[in-house]
Amino acid sequence: MSTQSVVTAIKVIETISLHQPIGLSDIAKQLDSSKATVLRMLNTLKELNWVAQSESRDAAWSLTIHAYAVTARASIGANIRDVAIGPMNGLQLDTQETVHLCVPDGDALVVVERLDTPHVLRAFLALGTQVPLHASATGLAFLAASTDAYVHEILGGSLEKVSDQTKTQPNSVWQLIKESRERGYSINEEGLSSGITSVGAAIVGSAGTPVGCVSISGPSSRIVAAKFEDYGTAVARTAREISDLLGQPWVRAVIATLSE
Amino acid sequence: MSTQSVVTAIKVIETISLHQPIGLSDIAKQLDSSKATVLRMLNTLKELNWVAQSESRDAAWSLTIHAYAVTARASIGANIRDVAIGPMNGLQLDTQETVHLCVPDGDALVVVERLDTPHVLRAFLALGTQVPLHASATGLAFLAASTDAYVHEILGGSLEKVSDQTKTQPNSVWQLIKESRERGYSINEEGLSSGITSVGAAIVGSAGTPVGCVSISGPSSRIVAAKFEDYGTAVARTAREISDLLGQPWVRAVIATLSE
DNA sequence: CGGGAATGGTTCATTCAGTGAACCGACGGT
DNA sequence: ACCGTCGGTTCACTGAATGAACCATTCCCG
């Protein structure tokens, strides 16, 4: 059904997004589409200023800042992002570690905001990065705040081994989730990336369902077991603050004023 | 020519982006297109998970996080963003004010990164915000680093009055640009928003052309004239650091390691 | 060297996907 | 009860989207 030329156009965009500077033939190959079709899409998108090709000999294509700006200024995440930035800042000052804000996109989380640590040795994820639910502090916190039905749906799927220490056994992950529920915050020791430990907590909407997560991340040499409780309570408090703010409509107006 | 169904699809996306939650008829009206066509686009984009409609009675449409994630993880800005984050952090620590990173999109700048101040009273722009060249510290810095030909092209266009204090006379703006060139940094006193003063400097690429800008912003009560020079030299130094880093290819690899 | 297999890009006949006017049912205000 | 609006649907027409076959380059490897 429905407008397959638009479908291929969007798929072209998503393919470029995943493979950064990429050539015409490669895109056509990935989409199982003819080069002619793909090229017409690219030219149209170029006219619209959504893609550009490098002027070097390979003529590879990439997305433009314009495409980013269009999607960045809208999107549901904008609201939670603006509301969350205050409490996140406090958390960053308290812990001096990198703070991440993630929101769900399909069966994964996406990083939509980040505050950095002043430390030279640091951990951070680029904005827009996809984070798996089973292999991150934010993901575990999100699952801990989700229904058992959803958790088991995720655990029943394929649990990708992201780092050496990623737990890929449903039982092991389930154990981490149970612990997170008891504690009120989640801990992920090097499951997303070797050498990085994170502590996270879920932000819940008015309906009680999780709408996002915050976490702090740093090298395992600094985020040691002795600090888990301090960091965990701080993260959980921050998540609760954001949750509370989301429930109060007037916040939107105040933030709007400050950001003008 | 070229694939006008894709053109309308993208225009639908851009229209939604500008008007946040918006109804079917409004979109059709803005695009001078039939509701049937627009609705088919919306349904296609919905299947692709780029737009969603509120489940409330008005059934308004908005962009999804997925759309944001797709464009955020790619885009030219990603490189400069990752490179800039280090020096920006230093600047934030030194000045304790909000730090913005902007890159050009057409004849405007777009905010692609921000580091917040710990102060309660603060100034910030949402990521993805369009910033006019003539009415912002970043824009003035960008123009100061641009060719006279380009500056006059911009000054010859319409200079929108963004705030009460926005300078809309080409001569006045030209004066600000000249001062910025002499100083090495730009100052914008409440031209973008009443009560907010910013200091900015341009990041230049290997070809010597400006590729972006950094700035610090805060309430005019804190960013006072006596501090302009200190802040200005700090901002200029940061911009130079980023410029230098951009010239050194190896940095890319280091950042990639840290961000994993 | 020199051929072969990539690459980016073009052409063109076939056909099917995209188009908008007219339409429907449901709200919401007067 | 009316009118105007909303979101969404129907349908006949047609021109826009498609991919196989086609260049012109470049680059690699024997």
XYZ file of C-alpha atoms (C1' of nucleotides) in Angstrom:
580
model
C 0.000 0.000 0.000
C 0.828 3.605 0.804
C 3.196 5.837 -1.128
C 6.164 3.616 -1.597
C 8.233 6.407 -3.084
C 8.061 8.160 0.260
C 8.916 4.900 1.971
C 12.063 4.501 -0.075
C 12.951 8.156 0.471
C 12.761 7.742 4.236
C 14.636 4.465 4.037
C 17.339 6.262 2.087
C 17.570 8.784 4.904
C 17.762 6.069 7.545
C 20.375 4.162 5.586
C 22.522 7.251 5.264
C 22.042 7.922 8.950
C 23.388 4.495 9.877
C 26.326 4.484 7.488
C 27.321 8.123 7.543
C 29.104 9.038 4.313
C 27.827 6.361 1.944
C 27.842 5.953 -1.821
C 24.940 5.591 -4.240
C 25.528 1.928 -5.045
C 25.785 0.950 -1.401
C 22.477 2.573 -0.592
C 20.787 0.901 -3.560
C 22.232 -2.447 -2.506
C 20.989 -2.131 1.070
C 17.516 -1.129 -0.009
C 17.261 -3.680 -2.828
C 16.289 -0.858 -5.088
C 17.609 0.351 -8.404
C 20.291 2.997 -8.493
C 18.082 5.177 -10.660
C 15.377 5.251 -8.021
C 17.768 5.925 -5.179
C 19.522 8.655 -7.113
C 16.251 10.408 -7.834
C 15.455 10.326 -4.138
C 18.872 11.698 -3.302
C 18.484 14.547 -5.756
C 15.080 15.417 -4.395
C 16.336 15.321 -0.829
C 19.296 17.400 -1.896
C 16.980 20.064 -3.300
C 15.153 20.026 0.015
C 18.489 20.428 1.797
C 18.169 17.222 3.752
C 21.207 15.500 2.246
C 24.450 16.685 0.704
C 27.240 14.955 -1.113
C 30.897 15.507 -0.442
C 32.661 17.446 -3.130
C 35.523 14.980 -3.040
C 35.832 12.371 -5.773
C 33.808 9.670 -4.047
C 30.698 11.905 -4.007
C 29.440 10.217 -0.844
C 26.157 11.332 0.697
C 25.374 12.431 4.224
C 22.585 14.122 6.133
C 22.673 17.870 6.658
C 22.378 19.985 9.764
C 19.072 21.149 8.385
C 17.602 17.662 8.743
C 18.820 17.601 12.322
C 17.387 21.013 13.095
C 13.973 20.091 11.716
C 13.576 17.046 13.900
C 15.384 18.452 16.928
C 13.112 21.415 17.455
C 9.997 19.260 17.502
C 9.550 15.762 18.921
C 8.004 14.668 22.142
C 11.412 14.526 23.724
C 11.732 18.299 23.654
C 9.314 18.683 26.526
C 10.887 16.166 28.837
C 14.302 17.447 27.825
C 13.583 21.002 28.859
C 11.967 19.920 32.090
C 14.742 17.498 32.936
C 17.676 19.811 32.386
C 17.355 21.511 35.778
C 17.390 18.430 37.986
C 20.032 16.888 35.721
C 22.272 19.853 36.304
C 21.962 19.407 40.027
C 22.837 15.753 39.721
C 25.860 16.590 37.599
C 27.085 19.066 40.202
C 26.559 16.603 43.054
C 28.262 13.659 41.432
C 30.668 15.304 39.013
C 29.949 12.506 36.558
C 28.333 12.400 33.124
C 24.539 12.517 33.280
C 22.429 10.999 30.503
C 18.734 11.382 29.732
C 17.125 8.679 27.609
C 13.629 8.174 26.236
C 12.154 5.077 24.598
C 12.123 4.595 20.822
C 10.667 1.241 19.917
C 12.314 -1.440 22.020
C 15.392 0.610 22.760
C 16.312 3.880 24.421
C 17.687 6.958 22.714
C 19.987 9.496 24.353
C 18.340 12.904 24.087
C 20.365 14.955 26.561
C 23.703 14.803 28.239
C 25.680 16.811 30.764
C 29.372 16.192 30.900
C 31.758 15.653 33.720
C 34.723 17.951 34.185
C 36.954 14.913 34.531
C 39.437 14.248 31.775
C 38.723 10.527 31.903
C 35.058 10.383 31.067
C 32.246 8.380 29.591
C 29.662 9.710 27.255
C 27.263 8.687 24.552
C 26.559 10.874 21.545
C 23.069 12.340 21.396
C 20.811 10.146 19.325
C 22.657 6.962 20.253
C 20.488 3.873 20.560
C 20.934 2.103 23.892
C 19.715 -1.492 24.383
C 17.319 -2.065 27.274
C 19.071 -5.099 28.751
C 22.609 -3.744 28.652
C 22.456 -0.293 30.205
C 21.641 1.292 33.549
C 18.953 3.389 31.905
C 17.478 0.362 30.160
C 17.421 -1.711 33.333
C 15.788 1.151 35.206
C 13.228 1.449 32.429
C 12.465 -2.264 32.564
C 12.287 -2.180 36.355
C 9.540 0.428 36.056
C 7.726 -1.489 33.296
C 5.148 -4.230 33.611
C 6.293 -7.823 33.979
C 4.600 -8.579 30.674
C 6.787 -6.112 28.839
C 9.922 -7.201 30.669
C 9.359 -10.804 29.658
C 8.668 -9.787 26.098
C 12.059 -8.094 26.000
C 13.851 -10.896 27.816
C 12.280 -13.338 25.357
C 13.830 -11.481 22.436
C 17.446 -11.623 21.437
C 19.734 -10.110 24.067
C 22.694 -8.837 22.144
C 26.166 -9.097 23.642
C 27.231 -5.452 23.496
C 30.388 -5.706 25.595
C 32.423 -8.534 27.094
C 30.493 -8.275 30.330
C 26.983 -7.947 28.883
C 24.598 -10.349 30.552
C 22.699 -12.161 27.809
C 20.937 -14.795 29.910
C 17.270 -13.842 30.552
C 17.616 -15.049 34.148
C 20.677 -12.898 34.823
C 18.996 -9.806 33.433
C 15.811 -10.583 35.328
C 17.905 -10.734 38.494
C 19.331 -7.274 37.779
C 15.821 -5.929 37.239
C 14.566 -7.428 40.499
C 17.477 -5.887 42.377
C 16.766 -2.533 40.733
C 13.153 -2.698 41.859
C 14.183 -3.371 45.454
C 16.825 -0.641 45.494
C 14.923 1.986 43.531
C 17.786 2.425 41.101
C 19.688 0.268 38.640
C 23.380 -0.528 38.333
C 25.104 -1.586 35.158
C 28.703 -2.662 35.570
C 30.417 -2.633 32.191
C 27.473 -4.244 30.418
C 27.309 -1.525 27.782
C 30.980 -0.834 27.485
C 34.056 -2.287 29.151
C 35.412 -0.017 31.844
C 32.208 1.992 32.232
C 29.786 1.678 35.137
C 26.445 3.461 35.328
C 23.664 4.030 37.822
C 20.156 4.827 36.603
C 16.555 5.486 37.582
C 13.286 5.772 35.679
C 11.162 8.846 35.132
C 7.482 8.012 35.336
C 4.616 9.873 33.732
C 1.286 10.715 35.290
C -0.048 7.269 34.364
C 2.735 5.601 36.329
C 4.377 4.244 33.203
C 8.066 4.951 32.521
C 8.623 7.758 30.021
C 12.397 8.042 30.250
C 15.444 7.513 32.422
C 18.376 9.369 33.877
C 21.738 7.897 34.705
C 25.236 8.836 35.683
C 28.160 7.109 34.026
C 31.872 7.036 34.536
C 34.934 4.835 34.487
C 34.612 1.845 36.811
C 37.639 3.130 38.687
C 35.597 6.070 39.954
C 32.093 4.543 40.090
C 33.019 1.940 42.707
C 30.723 -0.259 44.791
C 31.202 1.894 47.881
C 29.576 4.814 46.093
C 26.653 2.928 44.569
C 24.242 3.845 47.318
C 25.076 7.562 47.392
C 24.941 7.816 43.617
C 21.851 5.644 43.417
C 19.825 7.717 45.852
C 20.936 10.892 44.073
C 19.893 9.520 40.690
C 16.592 8.229 42.058
C 15.897 11.604 43.654
C 16.634 13.357 40.361
C 14.335 11.013 38.449
C 11.591 11.682 40.966
C 12.075 15.444 40.673
C 11.704 15.230 36.914
C 8.668 12.978 37.265
C 7.085 15.494 39.615
C 7.831 18.388 37.290
C 6.265 16.544 34.372
C 3.058 16.298 36.330
C 2.864 20.077 36.764
C 1.713 21.830 33.591
C 2.871 25.274 34.698
C 6.505 24.252 34.398
C 6.219 24.365 30.652
C 5.505 28.073 30.678
C 8.376 28.934 33.005
C 10.858 26.986 30.954
C 9.584 28.576 27.793
C 10.300 31.988 29.266
C 13.803 31.111 30.357
C 14.690 29.620 27.006
C 13.649 32.586 24.935
C 10.573 17.624 -11.927
C 11.702 15.224 -9.220
C 9.452 13.064 -7.089
C 6.939 15.510 -5.824
C 5.365 12.976 -3.491
C 8.610 12.904 -1.573
C 8.705 16.679 -1.645
C 5.282 16.929 -0.062
C 6.205 14.259 2.481
C 9.248 16.221 3.600
C 7.249 19.434 3.602
C 4.711 17.726 5.825
C 7.523 16.859 8.215
C 8.865 20.407 8.198
C 5.415 21.857 8.721
C 4.807 19.609 11.700
C 8.228 20.540 13.034
C 7.366 24.236 12.969
C 3.872 23.947 14.414
C 4.356 21.093 16.853
C 1.014 19.347 17.431
C -0.933 20.284 14.296
C -4.096 18.943 12.680
C -4.590 17.446 9.239
C -6.509 20.376 7.783
C -3.954 22.916 8.955
C -1.124 21.028 7.320
C -3.048 20.711 4.067
C -3.837 24.419 4.163
C -0.214 25.426 4.678
C 1.018 23.199 1.879
C -1.794 24.067 -0.535
C -2.375 20.387 -0.941
C -5.445 18.203 -0.623
C -6.255 16.596 2.688
C -6.272 13.188 1.018
C -2.687 13.586 -0.126
C -1.484 14.889 3.210
C -3.263 12.144 5.085
C -1.669 9.491 2.934
C 1.729 11.003 3.686
C 0.944 11.073 7.374
C -0.111 7.435 7.367
C 3.014 6.417 5.502
C 5.218 8.392 7.874
C 3.331 6.885 10.769
C 4.096 3.379 9.515
C 7.728 4.413 9.291
C 7.510 5.686 12.866
C 8.432 9.247 11.956
C 5.187 10.852 13.071
C 2.539 9.985 15.640
C -0.858 11.381 16.451
C -2.090 12.160 19.906
C -4.702 9.749 21.143
C -6.779 12.657 22.412
C -9.828 13.773 20.471
C -8.056 16.339 18.290
C -5.818 13.635 16.786
C -3.019 16.150 16.242
C 0.228 15.032 14.671
C 3.793 15.432 15.890
C 7.250 14.085 15.101
C 8.580 11.115 17.022
C 11.766 10.565 18.910
C 12.695 8.120 16.204
C 12.884 10.908 13.629
C 15.123 12.825 15.992
C 17.345 9.826 16.625
C 17.812 9.150 12.921
C 19.056 12.639 12.134
C 20.889 13.171 15.421
C 23.200 10.222 15.088
C 24.384 11.324 11.672
C 24.837 14.857 10.352
C 27.963 16.865 9.846
C 27.470 18.446 13.228
C 28.273 15.219 14.986
C 31.962 15.587 14.249
C 32.352 19.147 15.366
C 30.096 18.443 18.325
C 32.232 15.610 19.629
C 35.407 17.564 19.095
C 34.030 20.698 20.699
C 32.639 19.175 23.842
C 35.986 19.072 25.629
C 36.966 22.730 25.219
C 33.363 23.737 25.821
C 33.434 21.946 29.137
C 36.513 23.856 30.155
C 34.847 27.115 29.210
C 31.779 26.212 31.219
C 33.892 25.463 34.271
C 35.861 28.707 33.922
C 32.908 31.015 33.442
C 30.099 29.136 35.170
C 27.751 30.321 32.434
C 25.774 28.545 29.734
C 27.899 27.566 26.728
C 26.342 27.172 23.275
C 27.732 25.610 20.113
C 26.147 26.650 16.831
C 26.722 25.623 13.219
C 25.369 27.261 10.062
C 22.194 26.043 8.333
C 21.365 28.205 5.368
C 21.508 31.838 6.430
C 21.021 31.121 10.115
C 22.748 29.227 12.888
C 21.445 26.145 14.648
C 22.230 25.221 18.237
C 23.744 21.749 18.228
C 25.226 21.524 21.710
C 24.815 23.207 25.048
C 26.377 23.028 28.483
C 24.405 24.526 31.310
C 25.334 26.795 34.133
C 24.772 25.715 37.705
C 23.092 29.060 38.387
C 19.373 29.045 39.036
C 18.901 32.149 36.911
C 20.100 31.038 33.540
C 19.838 31.447 29.818
C 19.628 28.659 27.345
C 18.409 27.798 23.897
C 16.859 24.452 23.064
C 18.932 22.252 20.793
C 17.852 22.695 17.198
C 16.830 26.305 17.733
C 17.423 28.594 14.757
C 19.451 31.665 15.692
C 19.555 34.716 13.385
C 23.013 35.874 12.310
C 22.503 39.563 13.042
C 20.941 39.205 16.471
C 23.162 36.842 18.412
C 26.708 36.726 19.715
C 27.319 33.536 17.773
C 25.889 35.048 14.603
C 27.980 38.217 14.914
C 31.087 36.140 15.520
C 30.235 34.064 12.475
C 29.790 37.143 10.330
C 32.979 38.668 11.693
C 34.831 35.594 10.446
C 33.051 35.636 7.086
C 33.943 37.515 3.929
C 32.727 41.077 3.501
C 30.726 39.905 0.494
C 28.733 37.497 2.601
C 28.302 39.997 5.434
C 26.836 42.554 3.071
C 24.579 39.939 1.531
C 23.161 39.262 4.980
C 22.981 42.924 5.971
C 21.186 43.596 2.696
C 18.462 41.114 3.573
C 15.723 41.661 6.108
C 17.073 42.046 9.642
C 14.283 40.799 11.844
C 13.626 42.537 15.154
C 13.890 39.589 17.516
C 13.888 41.489 20.814
C 13.316 45.092 21.868
C 17.021 45.815 21.644
C 17.752 44.030 18.358
C 19.743 46.258 16.044
C 18.043 46.160 12.656
C 19.999 48.929 10.911
C 22.687 47.496 8.595
C 25.104 50.180 9.761
C 24.618 49.363 13.424
C 25.147 45.666 12.823
C 28.141 46.378 10.637
C 29.586 48.380 13.518
C 29.161 45.409 15.862
C 30.900 43.163 13.340
C 33.821 45.552 12.960
C 34.227 45.742 16.727
C 34.120 41.958 16.913
C 36.874 41.694 14.337
C 39.097 44.078 16.304
C 38.455 42.371 19.609
C 38.530 38.782 18.409
C 35.172 38.056 20.005
C 31.619 39.323 19.675
C 29.251 40.813 22.221
C 25.492 40.772 21.950
C 23.666 42.770 24.596
C 20.039 41.688 24.715
C 19.731 41.585 20.932
C 18.373 38.068 20.914
C 16.377 38.225 24.093
C 15.761 40.944 26.647
C 17.852 40.496 29.762
C 20.335 38.110 28.136
C 23.877 39.062 27.162
C 26.218 36.770 25.254
C 29.852 36.694 24.200
C 30.896 34.597 21.196
C 33.734 33.583 18.906
C 33.963 31.712 15.614
C 35.418 28.288 14.966
C 37.295 28.214 11.687
C 37.957 25.207 9.501
C 41.194 24.341 7.750
C 40.228 26.588 4.834
C 39.944 29.575 7.160
C 36.197 29.815 6.724
C 33.923 29.788 9.777
C 32.323 26.414 10.425
C 30.620 27.183 13.719
C 30.644 29.327 16.841
C 30.787 29.047 20.587
C 29.335 31.495 23.033
C 28.553 31.984 26.690
C 25.221 33.467 27.703
C 23.696 34.665 30.899
C 21.494 37.300 32.467
C 22.780 40.823 31.827
C 23.056 41.251 35.587
C 25.915 38.760 35.634
C 27.458 39.262 32.189
C 28.439 42.879 32.863
C 30.764 45.129 30.864
C 33.583 44.721 33.366
C 33.721 41.023 32.569
C 33.516 41.287 28.788
C 37.241 41.089 28.274
C 37.820 38.109 30.558
C 34.891 36.229 29.101
C 35.774 37.270 25.567
C 39.339 36.017 25.736
C 38.134 32.772 27.311
C 35.568 32.243 24.559
C 38.064 33.141 21.841
C 40.594 30.735 23.319
C 37.985 27.977 23.375
C 37.033 28.633 19.770
C 40.672 28.477 18.779
C 41.154 25.204 20.660
C 38.233 23.682 18.792
C 39.512 25.049 15.498
C 42.911 23.509 16.174
C 41.383 20.172 17.112
C 39.353 20.146 13.904
C 42.569 20.453 11.969
C 44.008 17.365 13.594
C 42.499 14.180 12.187
C 43.753 11.944 14.960
C 41.415 13.542 17.463
C 38.512 11.751 15.848
C 39.885 8.386 16.843
C 40.517 9.375 20.462
C 37.030 10.742 20.918
C 35.565 7.641 19.358
C 37.312 5.532 21.987
C 36.136 7.647 24.876
C 32.569 7.693 23.670
C 32.205 3.934 23.293
C 50.380 -2.017 -19.119
C 45.730 -3.336 -19.872
C 41.693 -5.539 -18.852
C 37.977 -6.183 -15.518
C 35.076 -4.734 -11.972
C 33.945 -1.477 -9.258
C 32.077 3.263 -9.040
C 28.468 7.507 -10.065
C 25.164 8.767 -13.251
C 21.647 8.575 -17.502
C 17.960 6.977 -20.623
C 13.363 5.399 -21.624
C 9.162 2.505 -22.284
C 5.762 0.420 -19.117
C 2.478 0.752 -15.542
C 0.980 1.491 -11.294
C 1.091 4.587 -7.661
C -0.191 9.354 -6.497
C -3.557 12.916 -7.181
C -7.662 16.106 -5.728
C -12.724 16.928 -6.017
C -16.422 15.380 -3.892
C -18.065 12.998 -0.144
C -19.284 11.205 4.885
C -20.046 11.315 9.885
C -19.040 13.743 14.097
C -18.317 17.595 16.946
C -19.038 22.396 18.665
C -20.597 26.667 18.874
C -24.749 30.021 17.940
C -31.702 22.837 14.318
C -28.389 25.011 11.904
C -23.812 26.028 9.881
C -18.922 25.521 9.832
C -15.389 23.018 11.044
C -12.896 18.973 12.028
C -10.624 14.047 10.655
C -11.077 10.757 7.406
C -12.772 8.173 2.912
C -13.869 7.200 -1.945
C -12.749 6.893 -6.766
C -11.718 7.757 -11.653
C -7.904 9.828 -14.132
C -3.238 10.420 -15.431
C 1.422 11.452 -15.087
C 4.817 10.391 -12.040
C 7.735 6.573 -10.272
C 10.042 2.429 -11.659
C 14.168 -0.689 -13.039
C 16.727 -2.897 -16.877
C 20.040 -1.620 -19.831
C 23.095 1.753 -20.787
C 27.557 5.214 -20.428
C 31.910 7.245 -18.696
C 35.367 6.998 -15.023
C 38.362 5.355 -11.903
C 40.897 2.085 -9.551
C 42.820 -2.160 -8.617
C 45.328 -6.270 -9.673
C 47.524 -9.510 -12.585
